[in-house]
Amino acid sequence: MSKEDNNWLLFSTRVIQYEIAQRQEHILNNILNKAEAEHLFCLSCEVIDVNRCKILYSQHHVKETIYQYYNKPFVFIFCKN
């Protein structure tokens, strides 16, 4: 398993072979990279900016606000789900 992967997988060496574990890790990484994409996160969230009295829904505005005002007070990120 490579160091650059963000996913933690635990396998028992008695149950599964190393090559099979690597293949399963690769498949899971491909699935999770698609599911954890940035644009999907921006689509499922909205930003409430109390300082500007705005609620931002569009993907572009959500992404821009997250990068610019992430540490600002009274800027809240809410998941629509």
Coordinates of N, CA and C in Angstrom, one line a residue:
M1 N 0.8 -1.2 0.0 CA 0.0 0.0 0.0 C 0.9 1.2 0.0
S2 N 0.6 2.2 -0.8 CA 1.4 3.3 -1.0 C 1.1 4.4 0.1
K3 N 2.1 5.3 0.3 CA 2.0 6.3 1.4 C 1.1 7.4 1.0
E4 N 0.9 7.6 -0.3 CA 0.2 8.8 -0.8 C -1.3 8.6 -0.8
D5 N -1.8 7.4 -0.5 CA -3.2 7.1 -0.4 C -3.8 7.6 0.9
N6 N -5.0 8.2 0.8 CA -5.6 8.8 2.0 C -6.5 7.8 2.7
N7 N -6.7 6.7 2.2 CA -7.7 5.7 2.8 C -6.9 4.7 3.6
W8 N -7.6 4.4 4.7 CA -7.0 3.4 5.6 C -7.8 2.1 5.5
L9 N -7.0 1.0 5.2 CA -7.6 -0.3 5.0 C -6.9 -1.3 5.9
L10 N -7.7 -2.1 6.6 CA -7.2 -3.1 7.5 C -7.6 -4.5 7.0
F11 N -6.6 -5.3 6.8 CA -6.8 -6.6 6.3 C -6.1 -7.6 7.2
S12 N -6.6 -8.7 7.5 CA -5.9 -9.8 8.2 C -5.1 -10.5 7.2
T13 N -3.8 -10.7 7.5 CA -2.9 -11.4 6.6 C -3.3 -12.9 6.5
R14 N -4.0 -13.4 7.4 CA -4.4 -14.8 7.4 C -5.6 -15.0 6.4
V15 N -6.3 -14.0 6.2 CA -7.6 -14.1 5.4 C -7.3 -13.7 4.0
I16 N -6.5 -12.7 3.7 CA -6.3 -12.2 2.4 C -4.9 -12.0 2.0
Q17 N -4.6 -12.3 0.7 CA -3.2 -12.1 0.2 C -2.9 -10.7 -0.1
Y18 N -1.6 -10.4 -0.1 CA -1.2 -9.0 -0.2 C -1.6 -8.4 -1.6
E19 N -1.4 -9.2 -2.7 CA -1.8 -8.8 -4.0 C -3.3 -8.4 -4.1
I20 N -4.1 -9.3 -3.5 CA -5.6 -9.0 -3.5 C -5.9 -7.8 -2.7
A21 N -5.2 -7.6 -1.6 CA -5.4 -6.3 -0.8 C -5.0 -5.1 -1.6
Q22 N -3.9 -5.2 -2.3 CA -3.5 -4.0 -3.2 C -4.6 -3.7 -4.2
R23 N -5.1 -4.8 -4.9 CA -6.1 -4.6 -5.9 C -7.4 -4.0 -5.3
Q24 N -7.8 -4.5 -4.2 CA -9.0 -3.9 -3.5 C -8.8 -2.5 -3.1
E25 N -7.6 -2.2 -2.6 CA -7.3 -0.8 -2.3 C -7.4 0.1 -3.5
H26 N -6.8 -0.3 -4.6 CA -6.8 0.5 -5.8 C -8.3 0.7 -6.3
I27 N -9.1 -0.3 -6.3 CA -10.5 -0.2 -6.7 C -11.2 0.8 -5.7
L28 N -11.0 0.6 -4.4 CA -11.7 1.5 -3.5 C -11.2 3.0 -3.7
N29 N -10.0 3.2 -3.9 CA -9.5 4.6 -4.2 C -10.1 5.2 -5.4
N30 N -10.3 4.4 -6.5 CA -10.9 4.9 -7.7 C -12.4 5.3 -7.4
I31 N -13.1 4.5 -6.6 CA -14.5 4.8 -6.3 C -14.6 6.0 -5.4
L32 N -13.7 6.1 -4.4 CA -13.8 7.2 -3.4 C -13.3 8.5 -4.1
N33 N -12.4 8.4 -5.0 CA -12.0 9.7 -5.7 C -13.1 10.3 -6.5
K34 N -13.9 9.4 -7.1 CA -15.1 9.9 -7.8 C -16.2 10.4 -6.9
A35 N -16.4 9.8 -5.8 CA -17.4 10.2 -4.8 C -17.0 11.4 -4.0
E36 N -15.7 11.6 -3.8 CA -15.3 12.7 -3.0 C -14.8 13.9 -3.8
A37 N -15.3 14.0 -5.0 CA -14.9 15.1 -5.9 C -15.3 16.4 -5.4
E38 N -14.5 17.4 -5.7 CA -14.8 18.8 -5.1 C -16.1 19.4 -5.7
H39 N -16.4 19.2 -6.9 CA -17.6 19.8 -7.5 C -18.9 19.1 -6.9
L40 N -18.8 17.8 -6.5 CA -19.9 17.2 -5.9 C -20.1 17.8 -4.5
F41 N -19.0 18.1 -3.8 CA -19.1 18.7 -2.5 C -19.8 20.1 -2.6
C42 N -19.4 20.8 -3.6 CA -19.9 22.2 -3.8 C -21.4 22.1 -4.2
L43 N -21.8 21.1 -4.9 CA -23.2 21.0 -5.3 C -24.1 20.6 -4.1
S44 N -23.5 19.9 -3.1 CA -24.3 19.5 -2.0 C -24.3 20.4 -0.8
C45 N -23.6 21.5 -0.9 CA -23.5 22.5 0.2 C -23.9 23.8 -0.2
E46 N -24.2 24.6 0.8 CA -24.5 26.0 0.6 C -23.8 26.8 1.6
V47 N -23.5 28.1 1.3 CA -22.7 28.9 2.3 C -23.6 30.0 2.7
I48 N -23.7 30.2 4.1 CA -24.4 31.3 4.6 C -23.4 32.3 5.2
D49 N -23.3 33.5 4.6 CA -22.4 34.5 4.9 C -23.2 35.6 5.7
V50 N -23.1 35.6 7.0 CA -23.8 36.5 7.9 C -23.2 37.9 7.7
N51 N -21.9 38.0 7.5 CA -21.3 39.3 7.3 C -21.9 40.1 6.1
R52 N -22.2 39.4 5.0 CA -22.7 40.0 3.8 C -24.2 39.8 3.7
C53 N -24.8 39.1 4.6 CA -26.3 38.8 4.6 C -26.6 38.1 3.3
K54 N -25.9 37.1 3.0 CA -26.1 36.3 1.7 C -26.1 34.8 2.0
I55 N -26.9 34.1 1.2 CA -26.9 32.7 1.1 C -26.5 32.3 -0.3
L56 N -25.4 31.6 -0.4 CA -24.8 31.3 -1.7 C -25.1 29.8 -2.1
Y57 N -25.7 29.6 -3.2 CA -26.1 28.3 -3.7 C -25.3 27.7 -4.8
S58 N -24.9 28.6 -5.7 CA -24.2 28.1 -7.0 C -22.9 27.5 -6.7
Q59 N -22.5 26.5 -7.5 CA -21.3 25.8 -7.3 C -20.1 26.7 -7.3
H60 N -20.0 27.6 -8.2 CA -18.9 28.6 -8.4 C -18.8 29.4 -7.1
H61 N -19.9 30.0 -6.7 CA -19.8 30.9 -5.5 C -19.5 30.1 -4.2
V62 N -20.0 28.9 -4.1 CA -19.6 28.1 -2.9 C -18.1 27.8 -2.9
K63 N -17.6 27.4 -4.0 CA -16.2 27.0 -4.1 C -15.3 28.3 -3.8
E64 N -15.7 29.4 -4.4 CA -14.9 30.6 -4.2 C -14.9 31.0 -2.8
T65 N -16.1 31.0 -2.2 CA -16.2 31.4 -0.8 C -15.5 30.5 0.2
I66 N -15.5 29.2 -0.1 CA -14.8 28.3 0.8 C -13.3 28.6 0.7
Y67 N -12.7 28.9 -0.4 CA -11.3 29.1 -0.5 C -10.9 30.5 0.0
Q68 N -11.8 31.5 -0.1 CA -11.4 32.8 0.3 C -11.7 33.1 1.8
Y69 N -12.9 32.6 2.2 CA -13.4 33.0 3.6 C -13.5 31.8 4.5
Y70 N -12.6 30.8 4.3 CA -12.8 29.6 5.1 C -12.6 29.9 6.6
N71 N -11.6 30.8 7.0 CA -11.4 31.1 8.4 C -12.0 32.3 8.9
K72 N -12.9 32.9 8.1 CA -13.6 34.1 8.5 C -14.7 33.8 9.5
P73 N -15.0 34.7 10.5 CA -16.1 34.4 11.4 C -17.4 34.7 10.7
F74 N -18.4 34.0 11.1 CA -19.8 34.1 10.6 C -20.0 33.7 9.1
V75 N -19.2 32.8 8.6 CA -19.3 32.3 7.3 C -19.5 30.8 7.6
F76 N -20.7 30.3 7.3 CA -21.1 28.9 7.6 C -21.3 28.1 6.4
I77 N -20.8 26.8 6.4 CA -21.0 25.9 5.3 C -22.0 24.8 5.8
F78 N -23.1 24.7 5.1 CA -24.2 23.8 5.4 C -24.3 22.8 4.3
C79 N -24.5 21.5 4.7 CA -24.8 20.5 3.7 C -26.4 20.4 3.5
K80 N -26.8 20.4 2.3 CA -28.2 20.4 1.9 C -28.9 19.1 2.2
N81 N -28.1 18.0 2.4 CA -28.7 16.7 2.6 C -29.3 16.7 3.9

